[in-house]
XYZ file of C-alpha atoms in Angstrom:
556
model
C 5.398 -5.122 25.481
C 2.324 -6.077 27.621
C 1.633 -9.957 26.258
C -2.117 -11.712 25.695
C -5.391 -9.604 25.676
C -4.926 -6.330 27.174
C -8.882 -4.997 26.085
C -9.340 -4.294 29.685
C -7.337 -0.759 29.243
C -6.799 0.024 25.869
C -10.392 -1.660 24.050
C -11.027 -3.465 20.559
C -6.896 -2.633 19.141
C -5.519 -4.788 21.924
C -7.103 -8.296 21.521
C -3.178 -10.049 21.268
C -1.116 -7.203 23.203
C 0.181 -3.914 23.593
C 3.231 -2.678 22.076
C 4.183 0.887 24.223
C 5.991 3.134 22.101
C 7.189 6.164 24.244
C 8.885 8.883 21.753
C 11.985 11.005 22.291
C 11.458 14.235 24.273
C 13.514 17.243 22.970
C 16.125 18.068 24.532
C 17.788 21.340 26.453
C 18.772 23.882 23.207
C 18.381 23.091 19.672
C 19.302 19.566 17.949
C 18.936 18.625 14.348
C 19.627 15.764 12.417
C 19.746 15.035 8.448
C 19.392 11.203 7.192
C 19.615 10.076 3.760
C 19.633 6.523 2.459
C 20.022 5.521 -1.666
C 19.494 2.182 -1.691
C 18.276 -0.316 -5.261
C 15.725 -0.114 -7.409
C 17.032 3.981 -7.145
C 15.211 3.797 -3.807
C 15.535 7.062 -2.208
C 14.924 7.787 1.647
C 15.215 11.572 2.613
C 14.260 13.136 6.055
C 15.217 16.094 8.831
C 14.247 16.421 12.538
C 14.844 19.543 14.294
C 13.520 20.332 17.871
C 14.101 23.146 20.279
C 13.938 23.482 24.332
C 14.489 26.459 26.146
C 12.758 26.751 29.359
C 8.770 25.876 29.639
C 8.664 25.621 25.750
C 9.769 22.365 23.291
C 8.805 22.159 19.911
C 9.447 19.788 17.316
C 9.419 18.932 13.592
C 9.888 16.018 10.866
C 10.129 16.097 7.032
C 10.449 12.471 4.667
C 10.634 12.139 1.659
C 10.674 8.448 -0.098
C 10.728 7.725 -3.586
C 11.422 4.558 -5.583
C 11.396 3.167 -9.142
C 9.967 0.340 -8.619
C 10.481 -3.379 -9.792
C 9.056 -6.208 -11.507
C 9.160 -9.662 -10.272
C 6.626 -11.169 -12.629
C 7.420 -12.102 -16.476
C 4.945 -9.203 -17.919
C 7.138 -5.975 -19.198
C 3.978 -3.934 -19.168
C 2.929 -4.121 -15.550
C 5.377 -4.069 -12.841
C 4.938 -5.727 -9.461
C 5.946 -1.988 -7.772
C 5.123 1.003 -9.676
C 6.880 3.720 -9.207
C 5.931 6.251 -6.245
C 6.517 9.104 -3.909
C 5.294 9.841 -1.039
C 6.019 12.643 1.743
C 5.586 12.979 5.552
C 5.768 16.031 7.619
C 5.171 16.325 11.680
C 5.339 18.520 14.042
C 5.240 18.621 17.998
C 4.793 21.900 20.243
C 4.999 21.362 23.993
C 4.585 23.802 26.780
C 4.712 23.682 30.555
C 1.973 25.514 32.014
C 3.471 25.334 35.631
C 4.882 23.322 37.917
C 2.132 20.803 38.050
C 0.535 21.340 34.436
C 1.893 20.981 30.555
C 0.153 20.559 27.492
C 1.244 18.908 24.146
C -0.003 19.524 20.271
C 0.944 16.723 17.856
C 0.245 16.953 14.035
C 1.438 14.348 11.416
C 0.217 14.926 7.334
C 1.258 12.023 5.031
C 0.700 12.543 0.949
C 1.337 9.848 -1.563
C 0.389 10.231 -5.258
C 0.991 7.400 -8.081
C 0.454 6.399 -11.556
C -0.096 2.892 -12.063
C -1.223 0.371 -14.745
C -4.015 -2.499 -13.736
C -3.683 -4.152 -16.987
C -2.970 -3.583 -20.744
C -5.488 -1.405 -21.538
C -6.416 0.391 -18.306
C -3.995 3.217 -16.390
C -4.828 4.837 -13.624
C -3.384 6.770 -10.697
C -3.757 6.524 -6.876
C -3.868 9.415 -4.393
C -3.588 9.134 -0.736
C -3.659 11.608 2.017
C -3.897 10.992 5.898
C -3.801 13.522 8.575
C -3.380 13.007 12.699
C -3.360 15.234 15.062
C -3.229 15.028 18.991
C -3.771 17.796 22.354
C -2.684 16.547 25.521
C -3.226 18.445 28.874
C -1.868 16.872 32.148
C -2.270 17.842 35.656
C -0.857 16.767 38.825
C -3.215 17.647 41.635
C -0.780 16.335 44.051
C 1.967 13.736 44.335
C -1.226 10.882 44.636
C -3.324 12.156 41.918
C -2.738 13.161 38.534
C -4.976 13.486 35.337
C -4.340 13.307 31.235
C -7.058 14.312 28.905
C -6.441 13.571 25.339
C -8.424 14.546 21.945
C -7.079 12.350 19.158
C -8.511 12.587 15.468
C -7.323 11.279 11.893
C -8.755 10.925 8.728
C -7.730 8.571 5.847
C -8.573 9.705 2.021
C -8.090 7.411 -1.051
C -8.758 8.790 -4.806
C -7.984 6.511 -7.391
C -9.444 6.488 -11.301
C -9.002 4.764 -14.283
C -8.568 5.394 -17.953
C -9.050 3.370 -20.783
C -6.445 3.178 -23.585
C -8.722 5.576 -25.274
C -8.407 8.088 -22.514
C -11.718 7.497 -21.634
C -12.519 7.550 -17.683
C -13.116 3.657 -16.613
C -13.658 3.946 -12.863
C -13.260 6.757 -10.214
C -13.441 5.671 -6.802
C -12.918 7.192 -3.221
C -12.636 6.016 0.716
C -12.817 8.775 3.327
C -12.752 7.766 7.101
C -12.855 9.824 9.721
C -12.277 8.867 13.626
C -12.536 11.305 16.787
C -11.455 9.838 20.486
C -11.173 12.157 23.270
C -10.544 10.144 26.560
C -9.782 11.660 30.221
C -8.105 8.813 32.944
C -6.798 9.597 36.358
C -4.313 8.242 38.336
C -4.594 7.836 41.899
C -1.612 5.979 44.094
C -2.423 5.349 47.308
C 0.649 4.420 48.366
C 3.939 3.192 46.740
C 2.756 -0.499 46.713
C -0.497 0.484 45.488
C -1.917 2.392 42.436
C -5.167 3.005 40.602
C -5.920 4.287 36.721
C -9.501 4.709 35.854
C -10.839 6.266 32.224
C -13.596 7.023 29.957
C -13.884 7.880 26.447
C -15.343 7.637 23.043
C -15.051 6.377 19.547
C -16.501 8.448 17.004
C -15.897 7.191 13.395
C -17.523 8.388 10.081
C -17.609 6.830 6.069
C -17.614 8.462 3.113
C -16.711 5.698 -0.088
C -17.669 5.351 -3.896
C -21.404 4.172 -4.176
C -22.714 4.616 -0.924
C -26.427 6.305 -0.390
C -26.092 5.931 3.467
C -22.689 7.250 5.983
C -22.176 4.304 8.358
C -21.184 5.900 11.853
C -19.720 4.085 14.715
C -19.807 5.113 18.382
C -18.292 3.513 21.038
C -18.211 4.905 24.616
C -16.029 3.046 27.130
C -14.789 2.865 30.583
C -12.457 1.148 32.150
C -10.428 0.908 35.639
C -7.110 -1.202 36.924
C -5.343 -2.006 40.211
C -1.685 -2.174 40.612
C -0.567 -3.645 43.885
C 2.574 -4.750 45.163
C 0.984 -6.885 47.814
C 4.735 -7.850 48.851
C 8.749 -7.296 48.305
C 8.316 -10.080 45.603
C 4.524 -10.336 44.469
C 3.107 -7.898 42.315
C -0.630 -7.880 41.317
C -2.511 -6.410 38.313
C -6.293 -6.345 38.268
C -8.557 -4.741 35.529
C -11.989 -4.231 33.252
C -13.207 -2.216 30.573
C -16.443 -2.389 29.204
C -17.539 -0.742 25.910
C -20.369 0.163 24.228
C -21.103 0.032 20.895
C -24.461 1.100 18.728
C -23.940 -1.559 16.035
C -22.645 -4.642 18.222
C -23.158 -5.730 21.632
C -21.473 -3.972 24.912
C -18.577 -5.926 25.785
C -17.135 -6.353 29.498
C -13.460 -7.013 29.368
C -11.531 -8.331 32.517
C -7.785 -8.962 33.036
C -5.531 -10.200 35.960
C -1.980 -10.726 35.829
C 0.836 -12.121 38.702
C 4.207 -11.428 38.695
C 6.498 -12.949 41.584
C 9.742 -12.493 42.391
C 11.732 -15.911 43.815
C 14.726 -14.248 44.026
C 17.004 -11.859 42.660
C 17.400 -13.976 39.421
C 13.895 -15.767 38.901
C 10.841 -13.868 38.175
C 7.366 -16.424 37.586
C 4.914 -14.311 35.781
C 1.433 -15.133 34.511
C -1.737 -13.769 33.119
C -5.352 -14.803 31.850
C -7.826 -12.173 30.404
C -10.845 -11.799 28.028
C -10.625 -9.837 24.787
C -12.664 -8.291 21.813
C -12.157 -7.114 18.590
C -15.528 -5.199 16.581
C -14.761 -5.309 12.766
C -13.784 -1.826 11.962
C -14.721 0.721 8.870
C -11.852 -1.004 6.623
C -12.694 -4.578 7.748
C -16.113 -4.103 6.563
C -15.942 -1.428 3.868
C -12.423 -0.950 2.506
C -12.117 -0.844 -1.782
C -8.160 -0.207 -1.629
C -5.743 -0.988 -4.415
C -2.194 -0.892 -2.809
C -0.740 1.168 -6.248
C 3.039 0.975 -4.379
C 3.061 -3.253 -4.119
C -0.116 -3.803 -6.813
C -2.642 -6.269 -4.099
C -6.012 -5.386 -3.862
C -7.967 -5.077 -0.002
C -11.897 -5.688 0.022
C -13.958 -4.845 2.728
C -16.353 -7.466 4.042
C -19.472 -6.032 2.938
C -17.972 -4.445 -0.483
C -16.422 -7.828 -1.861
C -19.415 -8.630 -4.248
C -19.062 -5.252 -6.072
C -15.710 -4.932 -5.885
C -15.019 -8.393 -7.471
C -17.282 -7.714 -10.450
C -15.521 -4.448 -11.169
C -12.179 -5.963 -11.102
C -13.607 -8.965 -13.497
C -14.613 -5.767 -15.591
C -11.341 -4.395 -15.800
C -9.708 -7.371 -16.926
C -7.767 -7.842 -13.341
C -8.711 -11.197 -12.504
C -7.079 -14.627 -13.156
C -8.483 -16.640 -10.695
C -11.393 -16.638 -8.255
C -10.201 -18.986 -4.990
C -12.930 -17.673 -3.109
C -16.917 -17.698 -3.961
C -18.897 -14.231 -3.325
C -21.754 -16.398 -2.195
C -19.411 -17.069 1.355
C -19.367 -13.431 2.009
C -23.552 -13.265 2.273
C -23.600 -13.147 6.051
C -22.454 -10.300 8.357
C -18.782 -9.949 9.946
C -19.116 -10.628 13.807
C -16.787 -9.275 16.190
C -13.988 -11.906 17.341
C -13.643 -12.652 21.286
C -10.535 -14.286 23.047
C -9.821 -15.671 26.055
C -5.851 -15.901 26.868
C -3.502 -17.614 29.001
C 0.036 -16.988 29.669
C 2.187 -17.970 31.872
C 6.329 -17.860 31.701
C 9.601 -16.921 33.595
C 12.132 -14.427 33.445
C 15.771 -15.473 34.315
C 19.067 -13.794 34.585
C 21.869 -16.164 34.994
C 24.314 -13.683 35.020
C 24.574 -9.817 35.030
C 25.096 -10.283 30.946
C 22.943 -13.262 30.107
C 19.108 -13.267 30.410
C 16.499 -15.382 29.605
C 13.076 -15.139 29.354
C 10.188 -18.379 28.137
C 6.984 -17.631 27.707
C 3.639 -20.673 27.215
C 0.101 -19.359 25.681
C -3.282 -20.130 24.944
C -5.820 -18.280 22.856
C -9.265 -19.458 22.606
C -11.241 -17.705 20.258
C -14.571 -17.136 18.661
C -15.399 -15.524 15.261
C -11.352 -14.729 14.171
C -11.470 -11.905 12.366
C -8.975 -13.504 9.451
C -7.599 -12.458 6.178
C -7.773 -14.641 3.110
C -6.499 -14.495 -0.653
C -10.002 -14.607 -2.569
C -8.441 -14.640 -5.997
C -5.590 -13.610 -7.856
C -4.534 -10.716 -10.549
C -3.087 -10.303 -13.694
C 0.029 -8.652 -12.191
C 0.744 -11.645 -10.281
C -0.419 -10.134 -7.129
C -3.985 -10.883 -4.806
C -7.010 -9.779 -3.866
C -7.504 -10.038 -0.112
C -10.355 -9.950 2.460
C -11.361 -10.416 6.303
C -13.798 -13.678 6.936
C -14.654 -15.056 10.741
C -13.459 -18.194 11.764
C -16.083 -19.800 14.773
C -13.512 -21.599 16.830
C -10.128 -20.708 17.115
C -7.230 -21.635 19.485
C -3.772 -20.535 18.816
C -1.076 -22.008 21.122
C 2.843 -22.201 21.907
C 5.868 -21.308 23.222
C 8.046 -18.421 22.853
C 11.729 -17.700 24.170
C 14.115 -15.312 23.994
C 17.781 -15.090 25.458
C 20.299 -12.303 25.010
C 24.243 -12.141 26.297
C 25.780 -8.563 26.359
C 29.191 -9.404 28.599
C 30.206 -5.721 27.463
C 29.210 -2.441 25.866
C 30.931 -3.589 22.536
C 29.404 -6.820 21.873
C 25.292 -7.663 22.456
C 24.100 -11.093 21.044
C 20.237 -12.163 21.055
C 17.937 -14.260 19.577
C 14.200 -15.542 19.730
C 12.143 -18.332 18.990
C 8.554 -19.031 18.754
C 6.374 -22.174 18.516
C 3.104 -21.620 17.221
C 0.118 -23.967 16.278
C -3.027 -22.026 15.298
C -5.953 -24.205 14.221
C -9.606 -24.310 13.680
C -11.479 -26.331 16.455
C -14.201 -27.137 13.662
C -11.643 -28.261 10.864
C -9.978 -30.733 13.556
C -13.304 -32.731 14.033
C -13.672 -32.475 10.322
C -10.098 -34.183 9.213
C -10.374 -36.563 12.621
C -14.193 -37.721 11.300
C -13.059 -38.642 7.629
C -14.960 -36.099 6.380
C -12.608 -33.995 4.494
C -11.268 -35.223 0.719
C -8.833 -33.462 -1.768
C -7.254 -34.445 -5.242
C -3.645 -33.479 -6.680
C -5.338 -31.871 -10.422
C -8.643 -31.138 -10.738
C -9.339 -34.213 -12.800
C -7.491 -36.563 -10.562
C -9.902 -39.224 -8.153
C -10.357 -37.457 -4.782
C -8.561 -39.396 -1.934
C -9.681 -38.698 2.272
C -7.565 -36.869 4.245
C -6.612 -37.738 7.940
C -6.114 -35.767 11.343
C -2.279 -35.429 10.482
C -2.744 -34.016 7.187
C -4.375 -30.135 8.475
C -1.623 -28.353 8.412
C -3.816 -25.408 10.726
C -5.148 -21.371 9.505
C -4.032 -19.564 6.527
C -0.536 -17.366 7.041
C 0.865 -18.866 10.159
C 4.102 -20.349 10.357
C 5.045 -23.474 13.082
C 8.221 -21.759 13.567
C 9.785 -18.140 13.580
C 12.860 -17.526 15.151
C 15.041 -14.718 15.042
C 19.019 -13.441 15.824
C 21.303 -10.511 16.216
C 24.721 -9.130 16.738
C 25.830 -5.760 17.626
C 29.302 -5.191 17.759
C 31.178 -1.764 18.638
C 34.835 -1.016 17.816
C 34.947 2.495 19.752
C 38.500 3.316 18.755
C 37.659 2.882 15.038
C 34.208 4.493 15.340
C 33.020 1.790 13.506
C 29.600 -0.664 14.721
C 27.848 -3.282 12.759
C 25.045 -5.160 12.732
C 24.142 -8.633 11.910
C 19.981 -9.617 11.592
C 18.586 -13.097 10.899
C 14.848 -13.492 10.494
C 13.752 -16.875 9.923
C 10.303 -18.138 9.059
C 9.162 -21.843 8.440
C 6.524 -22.845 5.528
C 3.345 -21.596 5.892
C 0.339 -21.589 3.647
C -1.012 -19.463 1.376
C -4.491 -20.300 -0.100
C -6.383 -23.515 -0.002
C -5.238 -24.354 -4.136
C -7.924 -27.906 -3.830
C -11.088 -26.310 -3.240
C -12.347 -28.639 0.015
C -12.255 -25.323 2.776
C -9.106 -26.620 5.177
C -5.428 -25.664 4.627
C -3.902 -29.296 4.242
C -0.888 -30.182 3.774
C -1.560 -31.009 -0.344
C -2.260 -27.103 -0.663
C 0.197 -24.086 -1.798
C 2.200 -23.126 0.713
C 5.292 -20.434 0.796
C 8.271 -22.582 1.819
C 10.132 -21.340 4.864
C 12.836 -18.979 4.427
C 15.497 -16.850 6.101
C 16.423 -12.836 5.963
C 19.657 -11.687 6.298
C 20.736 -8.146 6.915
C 24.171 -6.916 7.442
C 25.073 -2.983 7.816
C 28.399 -1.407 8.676
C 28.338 2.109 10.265
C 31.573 4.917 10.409
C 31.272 7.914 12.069
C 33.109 10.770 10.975
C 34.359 14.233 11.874
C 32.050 13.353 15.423
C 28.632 14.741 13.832
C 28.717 12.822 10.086
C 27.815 8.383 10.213
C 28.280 7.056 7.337
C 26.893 3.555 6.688
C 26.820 0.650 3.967
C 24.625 -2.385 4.342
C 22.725 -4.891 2.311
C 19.174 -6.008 3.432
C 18.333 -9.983 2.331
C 21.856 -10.570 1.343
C 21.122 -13.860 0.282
C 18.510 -12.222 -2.393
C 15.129 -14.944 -1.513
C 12.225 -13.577 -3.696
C 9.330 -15.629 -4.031
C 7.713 -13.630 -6.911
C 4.532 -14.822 -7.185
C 3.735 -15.248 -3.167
C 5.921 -12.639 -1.154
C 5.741 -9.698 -3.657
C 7.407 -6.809 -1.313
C 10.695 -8.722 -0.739
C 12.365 -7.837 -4.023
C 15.699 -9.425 -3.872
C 19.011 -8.294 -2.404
C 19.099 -4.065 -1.826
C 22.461 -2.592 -1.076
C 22.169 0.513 0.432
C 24.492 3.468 1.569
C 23.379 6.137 3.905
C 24.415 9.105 5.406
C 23.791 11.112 8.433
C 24.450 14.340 10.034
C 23.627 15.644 13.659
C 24.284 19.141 14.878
């Protein structure tokens, strides 16, 4: 993972970091594997892989199917908190090798969901989603300095969703169709083997299609970008970059990015980085109508949260409005950053390492998601809002201790404050009040009392065990996820998250799985995800409870 703002290679997506997920190449023959999982709530988790190499050609393909009843956390017996659903995923990969120096790659991935759900007594509806990737991939190695990629990536996201009146009568039919197209071409260049070049261009192309709209909003957004890797010593390594992108609806952005790494010794590694990010609202930021049919929340685009409030009022969906329409009169800006990090990396033996990391985010115009009211089947409607001045700060470490290949132990801990620059000089000036009911006297609040931004916890931590008894064939897992209180809406009405507001306690997941393999090619496992069975109904509607789960798998 590539930590603080990395827009300097990869744009607008990468304003906190870069996750790099590199997946499995197929290997020499044929290789197939069969997973299923039956789990509560007769949750059922279905899929296949089979892929193929011989010689210059690999091909590959996937097949899911998930299905699940459902569940209902609230106290009405007519509308469930999960209705039930089924969805299906297919993909398939074909790869070939040109020649020595040249191989191309096709990538296709279809995803289909369809179901029926009920908004409120007297209206039923259903919800129909379909999204499509697909991917081609030519590299080239001129010679052992220089090689090139082009890629041509394109998806498109469709939403259908009516509904019907207990008459059978048709109440509302709406649909969301987004389309995005990015071909890029990059080249790298190494000079040497301490130093190395990667240069790019490319372009955004998106397109809108959605209920009620005279107009098709298009974005386009060309960009370039170029970065220096340099091992200047045995010990120092050096990582310069920019990117600028264009944009016909907001202004060009120039995004630069350095980052140190140096070596004391064999153990110690100091490491540090500072950069300047961007994020442009995108087509569901600013236009999305979506009604999540499998958990029952509701996700408003900026621009479509007048509308879409009044039709939900219509329906009969709406218990509560937290958040006035009137707020939502301006445009959505794009968000800037500017990050600092700077942390260690230390191995105090050959099975125990450590690693601390310290950050600061300054940032302008957060893009940040809200509650703006609630429904009738105990779930909320949410939306995206800018917040002028930002900073988000802390510390984050993680240790792990493997003295084996049977046993691996880790864990992780972050320290987070996130606050609004604005709302500090508020609380610190006396000029922020609140009151317990809403016909209690209103009392001032003080500096200690801001608790900080909506949905951000001052601690997370998390652990795990991995244990191996080879000459049972048997493994199992331990996972701990712990998150402290953090706060859901501002329930007083003054603008600030304080510390007299609703909050979601904190809480901790458990997860425990035991896994037996059989025959060689057959695993079977048991397990039990949130053991401890924490719901918070009305706040955290997708944790259910406690679900026990078997599952089996076969590989050829």
């Amino acid at each position: 993972m590539v930590k603080g703002a990395s827009s300097s290679l990869y744009g607008s997506e990468a304003l906190g970091g870069v996750v790099n997920i590199i997946t499995e190449t197929p290997k020499e023959g044929l290789d197939a594997e069969v997973n299923y999982r039956q789990s509560s709530f007769n949750t059922s988790d279905l899929s296949t892989s089979l892929s193929h190499k011989k010689e210059k050609l690999s091909v590959g393909g996937f097949l899911n199917r998930f299905s699940s009843d459902g569940y209902n956390l609230g106290t009405n017996p007519a509308i469930n908190t999960v209705e039930p659903f089924e969805n299906y995923t297919l993909s398939a990969k074909i790869g070939y090798e040109l020649s020595d120096k040249t191989n191309a790659k096709v990538s296709l991935r279809y995803f289909t969901q369809n179901q029926d759900f009920v908004a409120s007594e007297a209206l039923r509806g259903e919800s129909d989603i379909n999204e499509w990737n697909g991917l081609l991939l030519f590299n080239h190695e001129f010679s052992s300095k220089w090689q090139s990629t082009f890629e041509f990536y394109t998806t498109r996201y469709k939403t259908n969703e009516f509904l019907d009146d207990d008459t059978g009568n048709r109440f509302s039919d709406n649909f969301f169709n987004q389309l995005m197209i990015r071909p890029e071409a990059r080249s790298t260049f190494k000079l040497n083997d301490n130093n190395e070049f990667i240069g790019g261009i490319g372009l955004t192309h998106e397109t809108l299609d959605r209920t009620n709209f005279s107009t098709t909003p298009v974005f386009n957004a060309p960009y370039i970008y170029a970065q220096w890797d340099a091992h200047l010593n045995d010990q120092l390594n050096l990582i310069v970059g920019a990117r600028y992108d264009s944009h016909n609806e907001y202004q060009s952005q120039l995004s630069p990015k350095a980052a140190l790494r140096y070596e004391v010794n064999n153990k110690l590694a100091i490491k540090g980085s500072v950069g300047y990010g961007f994020k442009a609202p995108d087509f569901r930021q600013l236009y999305f109508d979506f009604n999540n049919t499998t958990v029952g929340y509701t996700v408003l685009g900026y621009n479509v949260v007048e509308e879409a409030i009044a039709n939900l009022q219509n329906q009969g969906q709406i218990t509560n409005i937290l958040v006035p329409v009137s707020q939502f009169d301006s445009e959505l800006k794009p968000e800037s950053s500017v990050s600092f990090n700077l942390g260690f990396d230390y191995d105090l033996s050959s099975f125990i390492k450590l690693k601390v990391n310290a950050f600061r985010n300054n940032i302008n115009n957060l893009i940040d998601t809200q509650i703006i009211a609630n429904k009738t089947n105990g779930q909320n409607v949410f939306s995206y809002f800018n917040i002028s001045e930002v900073y988000t700060q802390g510390l984050e470490f993680n240790a792990s201790w493997k003295p084996n290949n049977e046993l691996s132990i880790s864990g992780g801990y972050q320290l987070l404050y996130a606050k609004d620059k604005e709302a500090e000089a508020a609380f610190r000036n006396g000029e922020v009040f609140a009151r317990q009911s809403p016909t209690s006297p209103a009392f001032q609040l003080f500096e200690n009392d801001y608790f900080g931004l909506l949905n951000r916890s001052r601690h997370m931590a998390n652990f795990k065990v991995f244990y191996n008894l080879p000459q049972w064939k048997l493994s199992t897992n331990l996972r701990v996820v712990y998150r402290s209180k953090f706060g859901l809406f501002d329930s007083n009405g003054n603008g600030y998250l304080d510390n007299f507001d609703t909050f979601v306690e904190g809480n901790a997941v458990v997860n425990l799985a035991f896994n037996k393999t059989l025959f060689n090619n057959y695993k079977l496992g048991i397990g039990a995800d949130n053991l401890f069975n924490f719901t918070d109904a009305p706040n955290i509607p997708n944790v259910p409870g406690r679900i026990i789960y078997v599952t089996l798998n076969f590989q050829l």
